[in-house]
Short mmCIF file of C-alpha atoms in Angstrom, two decimals:
data_model
loop_
_atom_site.label_atom_id
_atom_site.label_comp_id
_atom_site.label_asym_id
_atom_site.label_seq_id
_atom_site.Cartn_x
_atom_site.Cartn_y
_atom_site.Cartn_z
CA MET A 1 45.11 0.73 6.74
CA THR A 2 42.65 -0.59 9.36
CA MET A 3 38.94 -1.09 8.75
CA ASP A 4 38.36 1.94 11.01
CA GLU A 5 40.53 4.11 8.79
CA ARG A 6 38.93 2.77 5.63
CA GLY A 7 35.56 3.30 7.16
CA ARG A 8 36.31 6.87 8.03
CA GLU A 9 38.21 7.65 4.85
CA SER A 10 35.20 8.99 3.06
CA LEU A 11 33.66 10.62 6.14
CA SER A 12 34.58 13.87 7.69
CA GLU A 13 35.38 13.86 11.35
CA GLN A 14 32.05 15.64 12.11
CA GLU A 15 30.12 13.12 10.09
CA HIS A 16 31.80 10.26 11.90
CA ALA A 17 31.15 11.84 15.32
CA GLU A 18 27.51 12.11 14.24
CA LEU A 19 27.53 8.40 13.27
CA MET A 20 29.05 7.43 16.56
CA GLU A 21 26.33 9.24 18.39
CA LEU A 22 23.71 7.48 16.24
CA ALA A 23 25.48 4.09 16.95
CA LEU A 24 25.02 4.85 20.59
CA LEU A 25 21.27 5.27 20.21
CA ALA A 26 20.66 2.56 17.67
CA PRO A 27 20.20 -0.27 20.14
CA LEU A 28 17.71 1.86 22.01
CA GLY A 29 15.54 1.86 18.93
CA ALA A 30 15.09 5.59 19.17
CA LEU A 31 16.29 6.38 15.70
CA LEU A 32 14.45 6.81 12.43
CA PRO A 33 14.56 3.83 10.03
CA GLU A 34 16.90 5.81 7.72
CA GLU A 35 19.28 6.59 10.59
CA GLN A 36 19.13 3.00 11.76
CA ARG A 37 20.15 1.94 8.27
CA ARG A 38 23.01 4.32 8.23
CA VAL A 39 24.39 2.92 11.41
CA ALA A 40 23.98 -0.62 10.22
CA LEU A 41 25.75 0.08 6.94
CA HIS A 42 28.60 1.86 8.66
CA ALA A 43 28.88 -0.90 11.36
CA ALA A 44 29.13 -3.42 8.46
CA GLU A 45 32.37 -1.73 7.36
CA GLY A 46 33.92 -2.71 10.72
CA CYS A 47 34.43 0.71 12.34
CA ALA A 48 36.31 0.10 15.62
CA ARG A 49 35.24 3.35 17.22
CA CYS A 50 31.58 2.62 16.48
CA GLU A 51 32.04 -0.84 17.86
CA VAL A 52 32.97 0.67 21.12
CA ALA A 53 29.93 2.99 20.92
CA LEU A 54 27.58 -0.02 20.22
CA ARG A 55 29.23 -1.94 23.13
CA GLU A 56 28.57 1.12 25.43
CA ALA A 57 24.94 1.26 24.22
CA HIS A 58 24.24 -2.39 24.92
CA GLY A 59 25.83 -2.10 28.40
CA ALA A 60 23.64 0.97 29.19
CA LEU A 61 20.57 -0.95 28.03
CA ASP A 62 21.36 -3.71 30.61
CA VAL A 63 21.60 -1.02 33.28
CA LEU A 64 18.32 0.58 32.27
CA ALA A 65 16.58 -2.79 32.44
CA LEU A 66 18.03 -3.49 35.87
CA ALA A 67 17.03 -0.09 37.06
CA ALA A 68 13.26 -0.79 36.69
CA PRO A 69 11.62 -1.66 40.01
CA SER A 70 11.39 -5.38 40.23
CA VAL A 71 8.08 -7.12 40.48
CA ALA A 72 7.59 -10.28 42.40
CA PRO A 73 5.99 -12.91 40.04
CA SER A 74 2.85 -14.67 41.20
CA ALA A 75 3.08 -18.33 41.98
CA ARG A 76 0.41 -19.01 39.35
CA GLY A 77 2.67 -17.46 36.68
CA ARG A 78 5.44 -19.89 37.42
CA GLU A 79 3.10 -22.94 37.44
CA SER A 80 1.41 -21.69 34.25
CA LEU A 81 4.73 -21.39 32.49
CA LEU A 82 5.92 -24.81 33.46
CA ALA A 83 2.63 -26.40 32.42
CA SER A 84 2.73 -24.70 29.02
CA LEU A 85 6.33 -25.93 28.36
CA ASP A 86 5.04 -29.40 27.74
CA ALA A 87 3.03 -27.99 24.74
CA ALA A 88 5.92 -25.87 23.51
CA VAL A 89 8.47 -28.28 22.03
CA PRO A 90 11.94 -26.85 22.25
CA LEU A 91 13.71 -26.48 18.96
CA ARG A 92 16.69 -28.81 18.97
CA VAL A 93 19.74 -28.94 16.71
CA ARG A 94 19.74 -31.99 14.52
CA PRO A 95 21.96 -34.59 16.14
CA GLU A 96 23.54 -35.66 12.87
CA ARG A 97 24.70 -32.14 12.14
CA GLN A 98 28.24 -31.32 13.16
CA ALA A 99 28.53 -28.21 15.21
CA PRO A 100 30.80 -25.59 13.60
CA PRO A 101 34.19 -25.22 15.34
CA PRO A 102 34.09 -22.54 18.00
CA GLN A 103 34.89 -19.08 16.69
CA PRO A 104 36.88 -16.53 18.49
CA ARG A 105 34.66 -14.34 20.52
CA ARG A 106 33.49 -11.28 18.55
CA GLY A 107 32.58 -7.92 19.80
CA LEU A 108 29.05 -6.65 19.87
CA ALA A 109 29.65 -4.26 17.05
CA GLN A 110 31.31 -7.02 14.96
CA ARG A 111 28.25 -9.23 15.51
CA PHE A 112 26.02 -6.38 14.73
CA ALA A 113 28.06 -5.56 11.68
CA ALA A 114 28.02 -9.18 10.52
CA ILE A 115 24.33 -9.37 10.93
CA ALA A 116 23.77 -6.09 9.22
CA ALA A 117 26.10 -7.13 6.39
CA GLY A 118 24.37 -10.43 6.11
CA LEU A 119 20.92 -8.80 6.04
CA ALA A 120 22.08 -6.25 3.60
CA LEU A 121 23.69 -8.95 1.36
CA LEU A 122 20.53 -11.12 1.66
CA LEU A 123 18.25 -8.20 0.78
CA ALA A 124 20.55 -7.07 -2.01
CA SER A 125 20.82 -10.59 -3.43
CA ALA A 126 17.03 -11.20 -3.07
CA SER A 127 16.32 -7.82 -4.78
CA LEU A 128 18.91 -8.40 -7.44
CA PHE A 129 17.71 -11.90 -8.24
CA GLU A 130 14.12 -10.63 -8.29
CA VAL A 131 15.04 -7.79 -10.65
CA LEU A 132 17.01 -10.22 -12.93
CA ARG A 133 14.12 -12.65 -12.99
CA GLN A 134 11.63 -10.00 -13.73
CA GLY A 135 13.93 -8.57 -16.37
CA ARG A 136 14.31 -11.92 -18.09
CA GLU A 137 10.60 -12.58 -17.96
CA THR A 138 9.84 -9.11 -19.31
CA ARG A 139 12.36 -9.48 -22.09
CA ARG A 140 11.03 -12.88 -23.05
CA ALA A 141 7.53 -11.51 -23.02
CA PHE A 142 8.61 -8.77 -25.27
CA GLU A 143 10.36 -11.23 -27.66
CA LEU A 144 7.19 -13.38 -27.83
CA ALA A 145 5.06 -10.32 -28.45
CA ASP A 146 7.45 -9.11 -31.08
CA ALA A 147 7.36 -12.53 -32.83
CA ARG A 148 3.58 -12.64 -32.67
CA VAL A 149 3.41 -9.07 -34.17
CA GLU A 150 5.83 -9.94 -36.95
CA GLN A 151 3.91 -13.11 -37.71
CA ARG A 152 0.70 -11.10 -37.91
CA ILE A 153 2.28 -8.41 -40.05
CA ALA A 154 3.62 -11.04 -42.43
CA ALA A 155 0.27 -12.85 -42.60
CA GLU A 156 -1.67 -9.59 -43.13
CA GLY A 157 0.92 -8.57 -45.75
CA GLN A 158 0.27 -11.81 -47.60
CA GLN A 159 -3.51 -11.30 -47.27
CA ARG A 160 -3.33 -7.72 -48.39
CA GLU A 161 -1.18 -8.82 -51.44
CA ALA A 162 -3.64 -11.60 -52.41
CA LEU A 163 -6.59 -9.14 -51.97
CA ALA A 164 -4.77 -6.58 -54.15
CA GLN A 165 -4.27 -9.17 -56.82
CA ARG A 166 -7.95 -10.24 -56.66
CA VAL A 167 -9.01 -6.64 -56.85
CA GLY A 168 -6.71 -6.02 -59.72
CA ALA A 169 -7.99 -8.98 -61.52
CA PHE A 170 -11.62 -7.92 -60.75
CA GLU A 171 -10.93 -4.37 -61.94
CA GLN A 172 -9.38 -5.76 -65.19
CA GLU A 173 -12.19 -8.13 -65.75
CA LEU A 174 -14.68 -5.25 -65.03
CA GLU A 175 -12.96 -3.10 -67.51
CA THR A 176 -13.09 -5.83 -70.09
CA ARG A 177 -16.68 -6.53 -69.28
CA VAL A 178 -17.61 -2.90 -69.49
CA ALA A 179 -15.80 -2.49 -72.74
CA SER A 180 -17.48 -5.57 -74.23
CA SER A 181 -20.97 -4.98 -72.70
CA VAL A 182 -23.99 -3.13 -73.96
CA SER A 183 -26.61 -1.81 -71.56
CA LEU A 184 -29.92 -0.88 -73.04
CA ALA A 185 -33.06 0.67 -71.41
CA LEU A 186 -36.38 -0.74 -72.68
CA ALA A 187 -39.62 1.25 -72.78
CA GLY A 188 -43.16 0.37 -73.77
CA GLU A 189 -46.48 1.92 -74.47
CA ALA A 190 -50.07 1.54 -73.19
CA THR A 191 -50.09 -1.16 -70.45
CA PHE A 192 -46.25 -1.28 -70.58
CA GLY A 193 -45.90 2.58 -70.33
CA THR A 194 -45.11 2.34 -66.68
CA ALA A 195 -42.74 -0.60 -67.00
CA ASP A 196 -39.05 -0.16 -66.23
CA ALA A 197 -36.65 -2.46 -67.85
CA ARG A 198 -32.99 -2.72 -68.65
CA VAL A 199 -30.93 -5.39 -70.44
CA VAL A 200 -27.21 -5.84 -70.07
CA MET A 201 -25.55 -7.99 -72.74
CA ASP A 202 -21.99 -9.01 -71.91
CA ALA A 203 -20.16 -10.34 -75.05
CA ALA A 204 -17.01 -11.21 -73.13
CA GLY A 205 -18.94 -13.09 -70.44
CA GLN A 206 -21.43 -14.42 -73.02
CA GLN A 207 -24.20 -13.56 -70.65
CA VAL A 208 -27.50 -11.62 -70.78
CA LEU A 209 -29.16 -9.94 -67.76
CA LEU A 210 -32.60 -8.50 -67.82
CA LEU A 211 -33.89 -6.41 -64.91
CA ALA A 212 -37.49 -5.28 -65.02
CA SER A 213 -40.39 -4.13 -62.94
CA ARG A 214 -44.14 -3.39 -63.25
CA ILE A 215 -44.41 -6.17 -65.90
CA PRO A 216 -48.06 -7.36 -66.13
CA PRO A 217 -48.87 -11.14 -65.96
CA LEU A 218 -49.86 -12.93 -69.13
CA PRO A 219 -52.77 -15.15 -69.72
CA GLU A 220 -52.33 -18.99 -69.85
CA GLY A 221 -50.43 -20.17 -73.02
CA ARG A 222 -48.58 -16.91 -73.45
CA THR A 223 -45.01 -15.86 -72.57
CA TYR A 224 -42.62 -12.94 -72.80
CA GLN A 225 -39.65 -13.53 -75.20
CA LEU A 226 -36.42 -11.48 -75.23
CA TRP A 227 -34.85 -10.57 -78.54
CA VAL A 228 -31.37 -9.08 -79.58
CA ILE A 229 -31.59 -7.38 -82.90
CA VAL A 230 -28.46 -7.09 -84.96
CA SER A 231 -28.67 -5.22 -88.22
CA GLY A 232 -32.41 -5.64 -88.22
CA ALA A 233 -32.40 -9.42 -87.61
CA PRO A 234 -33.80 -10.56 -84.29
CA ARG A 235 -32.34 -13.50 -82.38
CA SER A 236 -34.05 -15.07 -79.45
CA LEU A 237 -32.38 -14.74 -76.06
CA GLY A 238 -35.02 -16.93 -74.28
CA VAL A 239 -38.41 -16.73 -72.55
CA PHE A 240 -39.19 -15.30 -69.10
CA ALA A 241 -42.08 -14.59 -66.77
CA PRO A 242 -42.43 -11.85 -64.07
CA ASP A 243 -43.13 -12.75 -60.45
CA ARG A 244 -46.28 -11.95 -58.56
CA ASP A 245 -45.13 -8.35 -58.05
CA GLY A 246 -44.30 -7.90 -61.76
CA ARG A 247 -40.50 -8.10 -61.22
CA VAL A 248 -38.10 -9.85 -63.57
CA ILE A 249 -34.58 -10.92 -62.96
CA TYR A 250 -33.54 -12.99 -65.93
CA VAL A 251 -30.10 -14.32 -66.69
CA GLN A 252 -29.16 -16.34 -69.70
CA SER A 253 -25.82 -17.63 -70.93
CA GLU A 254 -25.61 -16.88 -74.66
CA PRO A 255 -22.78 -16.41 -77.09
CA LEU A 256 -23.06 -12.83 -78.26
CA ASP A 257 -21.70 -10.61 -80.95
CA LEU A 258 -22.54 -7.02 -80.23
CA PRO A 259 -21.75 -4.66 -83.05
CA THR A 260 -22.51 -0.98 -82.79
CA GLY A 261 -26.20 -0.25 -83.08
CA VAL A 262 -27.46 -3.45 -81.55
CA GLN A 263 -30.99 -3.30 -80.12
CA ALA A 264 -33.17 -5.37 -77.85
CA ALA A 265 -36.95 -5.99 -77.58
CA VAL A 266 -39.54 -8.07 -75.71
CA SER A 267 -42.51 -9.62 -77.42
CA ILE A 268 -45.42 -11.66 -76.23
CA GLU A 269 -45.32 -15.20 -77.78
CA PRO A 270 -46.93 -18.60 -77.42
CA SER A 271 -45.61 -20.65 -74.45
CA GLY A 272 -42.14 -22.06 -75.08
CA GLY A 273 -41.28 -19.19 -77.48
CA VAL A 274 -40.75 -19.03 -81.15
CA PRO A 275 -37.75 -18.83 -83.50
CA GLN A 276 -38.81 -15.43 -84.84
CA PRO A 277 -41.09 -12.84 -83.17
CA THR A 278 -44.81 -13.34 -84.05
CA GLY A 279 -46.61 -11.40 -81.35
CA PRO A 280 -46.74 -7.80 -80.37
CA ILE A 281 -43.47 -6.01 -79.28
CA VAL A 282 -44.30 -4.64 -75.87
CA LEU A 283 -40.79 -3.34 -74.83
CA VAL A 284 -38.06 -1.93 -77.08
CA SER A 285 -34.71 -0.32 -76.58
CA ARG A 286 -34.65 3.40 -77.17
CA MET B 1 17.36 -25.29 29.49
CA GLU B 2 19.27 -26.10 26.38
CA SER B 3 18.74 -29.79 27.07
CA GLY B 4 14.97 -29.22 27.47
CA ASP B 5 15.09 -29.36 31.29
CA ARG B 6 11.88 -27.87 32.70
CA HIS B 7 13.55 -27.47 36.14
CA ALA B 8 16.19 -25.30 34.45
CA VAL B 9 13.37 -23.11 33.23
CA GLY B 10 11.88 -22.84 36.67
CA HIS B 11 15.35 -21.83 38.03
CA LEU B 12 15.68 -19.13 35.42
CA TYR B 13 12.19 -17.98 36.13
CA ASP B 14 12.92 -17.57 39.80
CA ARG B 15 16.13 -15.68 39.08
CA HIS B 16 15.12 -13.34 36.30
CA ALA B 17 11.36 -13.11 36.19
CA PRO B 18 11.29 -10.22 38.82
CA ALA B 19 13.60 -8.03 36.71
CA MET B 20 11.72 -8.94 33.43
CA LEU B 21 8.37 -8.28 35.18
CA GLY B 22 9.74 -5.05 36.41
CA VAL B 23 10.61 -3.90 32.92
CA ALA B 24 7.40 -5.20 31.42
CA SER B 25 5.26 -3.69 34.17
CA ARG B 26 7.09 -0.37 33.83
CA ILE B 27 6.44 -0.23 30.09
CA LEU B 28 2.93 -1.74 30.05
CA ARG B 29 1.76 -0.39 33.38
CA ASP B 30 -0.42 -3.42 33.62
CA ARG B 31 0.52 -6.41 35.87
CA ARG B 32 -1.50 -8.96 33.89
CA ASP B 33 -0.18 -7.84 30.56
CA ALA B 34 3.33 -7.91 31.99
CA GLU B 35 2.93 -11.55 33.32
CA ASP B 36 1.54 -12.71 30.05
CA LEU B 37 4.50 -11.09 28.24
CA VAL B 38 7.16 -12.61 30.49
CA HIS B 39 5.45 -15.95 30.13
CA ASP B 40 5.64 -15.59 26.37
CA VAL B 41 9.33 -14.60 26.50
CA PHE B 42 10.22 -17.75 28.59
CA VAL B 43 8.29 -19.91 26.20
CA GLU B 44 10.28 -18.34 23.31
CA ALA B 45 13.48 -18.90 25.25
CA TRP B 46 12.49 -22.62 25.79
CA ARG B 47 11.75 -23.09 22.20
CA LYS B 48 14.98 -21.47 21.09
CA ALA B 49 17.15 -22.81 23.81
CA SER B 50 19.29 -25.04 21.58
CA SER B 51 20.22 -22.13 19.41
CA PHE B 52 21.31 -19.92 22.29
CA SER B 53 24.95 -19.27 22.71
CA GLU B 54 26.48 -17.59 25.82
CA GLN B 55 29.18 -16.18 23.56
CA ARG B 56 26.45 -13.89 22.15
CA GLY B 57 25.63 -12.45 25.50
CA SER B 58 24.34 -13.33 28.87
CA VAL B 59 20.94 -15.07 29.42
CA ARG B 60 19.87 -12.17 31.53
CA SER B 61 20.69 -9.65 28.84
CA TRP B 62 18.86 -11.76 26.26
CA LEU B 63 15.74 -12.13 28.40
CA LEU B 64 15.63 -8.43 29.28
CA VAL B 65 16.18 -7.29 25.67
CA ARG B 66 13.36 -9.66 24.51
CA THR B 67 11.09 -8.57 27.31
CA ARG B 68 11.61 -4.85 26.53
CA SER B 69 11.25 -5.38 22.79
CA ARG B 70 8.01 -7.36 23.12
CA ALA B 71 6.66 -4.84 25.71
CA ILE B 72 7.32 -2.00 23.43
CA ASP B 73 5.67 -3.72 20.52
CA ARG B 74 2.60 -4.42 22.73
CA LEU B 75 2.62 -0.91 24.06
CA ARG B 76 2.32 0.52 20.51
CA SER B 77 -0.79 -1.58 19.83
CA LEU B 78 -3.93 0.47 19.94
CA GLU B 79 -5.65 -1.50 22.68
CA VAL B 80 -2.82 -1.19 25.12
CA ALA B 81 -2.30 2.38 24.25
CA ARG B 82 -5.84 3.17 25.28
CA ARG B 83 -5.45 1.33 28.53
CA HIS B 84 -2.18 3.14 29.04
CA ALA B 85 -3.96 6.47 28.77
CA ARG B 86 -6.63 5.44 31.18
CA SER B 87 -4.08 4.41 33.87
CA GLU B 88 -1.74 7.24 33.20
CA GLN B 89 -1.23 7.83 36.84
CA ALA B 90 -0.73 4.21 37.66
CA GLN B 91 2.76 3.05 38.39
CA ALA B 92 4.60 -0.28 38.04
CA GLY B 93 1.70 -2.28 39.42
CA ASP B 94 1.07 -4.57 42.25
CA GLY B 95 4.20 -5.93 43.83
CA ALA B 96 6.45 -3.18 42.37
CA ALA B 97 9.14 -1.88 44.62
CA SER B 98 12.14 0.27 44.21
CA PRO B 99 15.32 -1.79 44.12
CA ALA B 100 16.76 0.47 46.71
CA GLU B 101 13.95 -0.57 49.10
CA ASP B 102 13.39 -4.09 47.88
CA PRO B 103 15.35 -6.46 50.00
CA SER B 104 15.08 -9.08 47.20
CA ALA B 105 16.61 -6.71 44.58
CA SER B 106 20.04 -8.01 43.47
CA PRO B 107 23.15 -5.83 43.91
CA ASP B 108 23.23 -5.11 40.18
CA GLN B 109 19.67 -3.92 40.38
CA ARG B 110 20.37 -1.53 43.27
CA ARG B 111 23.54 -0.22 41.52
CA ALA B 112 21.57 0.25 38.29
CA ARG B 113 18.88 2.24 40.07
CA ALA B 114 21.47 4.30 41.82
CA ALA B 115 23.27 5.08 38.58
CA LEU B 116 20.01 6.11 36.91
CA ASP B 117 19.13 8.32 39.88
CA ALA B 118 22.51 9.92 39.75
CA LEU B 119 22.02 11.08 36.19
CA PRO B 120 21.14 14.78 35.56
CA GLN B 121 17.31 15.01 35.37
CA ALA B 122 17.33 15.97 31.64
CA GLN B 123 19.35 12.94 30.68
CA ARG B 124 17.31 10.54 32.89
CA GLU B 125 14.02 11.91 31.51
CA VAL B 126 14.95 11.25 27.87
CA LEU B 127 16.46 7.89 28.63
CA GLU B 128 13.32 6.75 30.46
CA LEU B 129 11.10 8.07 27.66
CA ALA B 130 13.20 6.12 25.10
CA TYR B 131 13.63 2.92 27.07
CA PHE B 132 10.38 2.48 28.97
CA GLU B 133 7.98 4.14 26.59
CA GLY B 134 9.65 3.23 23.30
CA LEU B 135 9.66 6.81 22.03
CA THR B 136 11.89 7.86 19.13
CA CYS B 137 14.13 10.85 19.32
CA SER B 138 11.62 12.86 17.35
CA GLU B 139 8.78 11.86 19.63
CA ILE B 140 10.81 12.75 22.69
CA ALA B 141 11.72 16.09 21.28
CA ALA B 142 8.07 16.76 20.69
CA ARG B 143 7.11 15.50 24.18
CA CYS B 144 9.79 17.55 25.92
CA ASP B 145 9.53 20.50 23.57
CA ALA B 146 13.24 20.38 23.00
CA PRO B 147 15.28 20.50 19.76
CA LEU B 148 15.92 17.09 18.16
CA GLY B 149 19.72 17.55 18.28
CA THR B 150 19.56 18.33 22.00
CA VAL B 151 17.52 15.10 22.69
CA LYS B 152 20.03 13.03 20.77
CA SER B 153 22.91 14.56 22.69
CA ARG B 154 21.24 14.04 26.01
CA LEU B 155 20.43 10.46 25.20
CA ALA B 156 24.00 9.67 24.00
CA ALA B 157 25.47 11.37 27.02
CA GLY B 158 23.02 9.68 29.33
CA MET B 159 23.79 6.28 27.93
CA ARG B 160 27.66 6.76 28.41
CA GLU B 161 27.26 8.21 31.88
CA LEU B 162 24.81 5.55 32.99
CA ARG B 163 27.25 2.79 32.04
CA ARG B 164 30.16 4.62 33.55
CA LEU B 165 28.38 5.19 36.84
CA PHE B 166 27.26 1.58 36.96
CA ASP B 167 30.81 0.14 36.29
CA ALA B 168 32.34 2.54 38.77
CA SER B 169 29.90 1.46 41.42
CA ALA B 170 30.57 -2.19 40.66
CA ARG B 171 34.35 -1.64 40.92
CA SER B 172 33.98 0.26 44.27
CA GLY B 173 31.38 -2.04 45.75
#
């Protein structure tokens, strides 16, 4: 089977006739790019009939060029050309390169086919390599992104687990503290009628917290003293003084035993406090 | 010219420049543009002389193909297109002459002109629009108000007939 036959194998006679007509017009440059490409691809298959059409076309182009009325060049044009050649260095073949052995003369269509095939191969190769390169880069970028996401997920998982443990421990401690704590509101009369005070005693944490407001200042040599009263027996939890605005935030570490019915009170005592209350009780738990 | 001989270029210029100028002038319709273009084609030929092989076609064919190709490119540029419109009525330019009347025209040029003149008007018209104005089949169809298929058929038939007439004339002459 010849190339011509193979080339036409998949084409109907009508389609091939159309291609031959296009091949005749291709060298004229009068076809659309898509048609030009069709001819190039078909010529690359080595169709003998289209080679004849292409040869005819090139011959006709020569005739058309010669048919144009000739124009006598000006003398200045020739001088200008020869003068400019000194600046235009001719491209020379490197002397050390061996010229390839002479090839048998090929037809116009074969040369056209070879060029078209070469161009198509070059473009296809360039496109293929570019697609492959982009594909590799894209895949690598995805892999890196995946790895980073997995690392972040793992790290965040560990963080979440640590936080959950801390929250659990905190909740457990809170429950223990709540269970072992007593919170008492304190109230007063007369000058201390507007005072607002609350004492929290944490037996598990062995801490006492007193929060109070609108506590009036005391004269020199006097101090407030906080008491816890268990079964009617008061025990000192320390002395404190309000700030200029009458507010108190008093924290004291103290071993505590808080049976049911425990009470708290605040008295006014001499500076430094006393072992047992001696002054007036100004605030007491209700 | 392959060996970088400036005299060879001068010889080629004397031999082929009239035909090249004829093609360029016919396409560009401007003598100065045509001279510039032919100058550029020769400089290109000079630079590429070492890569030229006669097995790939005659020097004349190469020069004429390059001239036409460059002229069509230049024609399509906006500036030249405007000038083209202004000088719509102008013809080949100063110094242009029909090969039939021009005593300096070569026998090939005379035969080529005769072959083109012998074509049916419809074929000659589409061939000239395609070759000298660089129009595509679609553009010719629009210009001539003819179906696209008809234009293609006329062009193909014209190309074949032109070559046949030219060859026949060469054999008989």
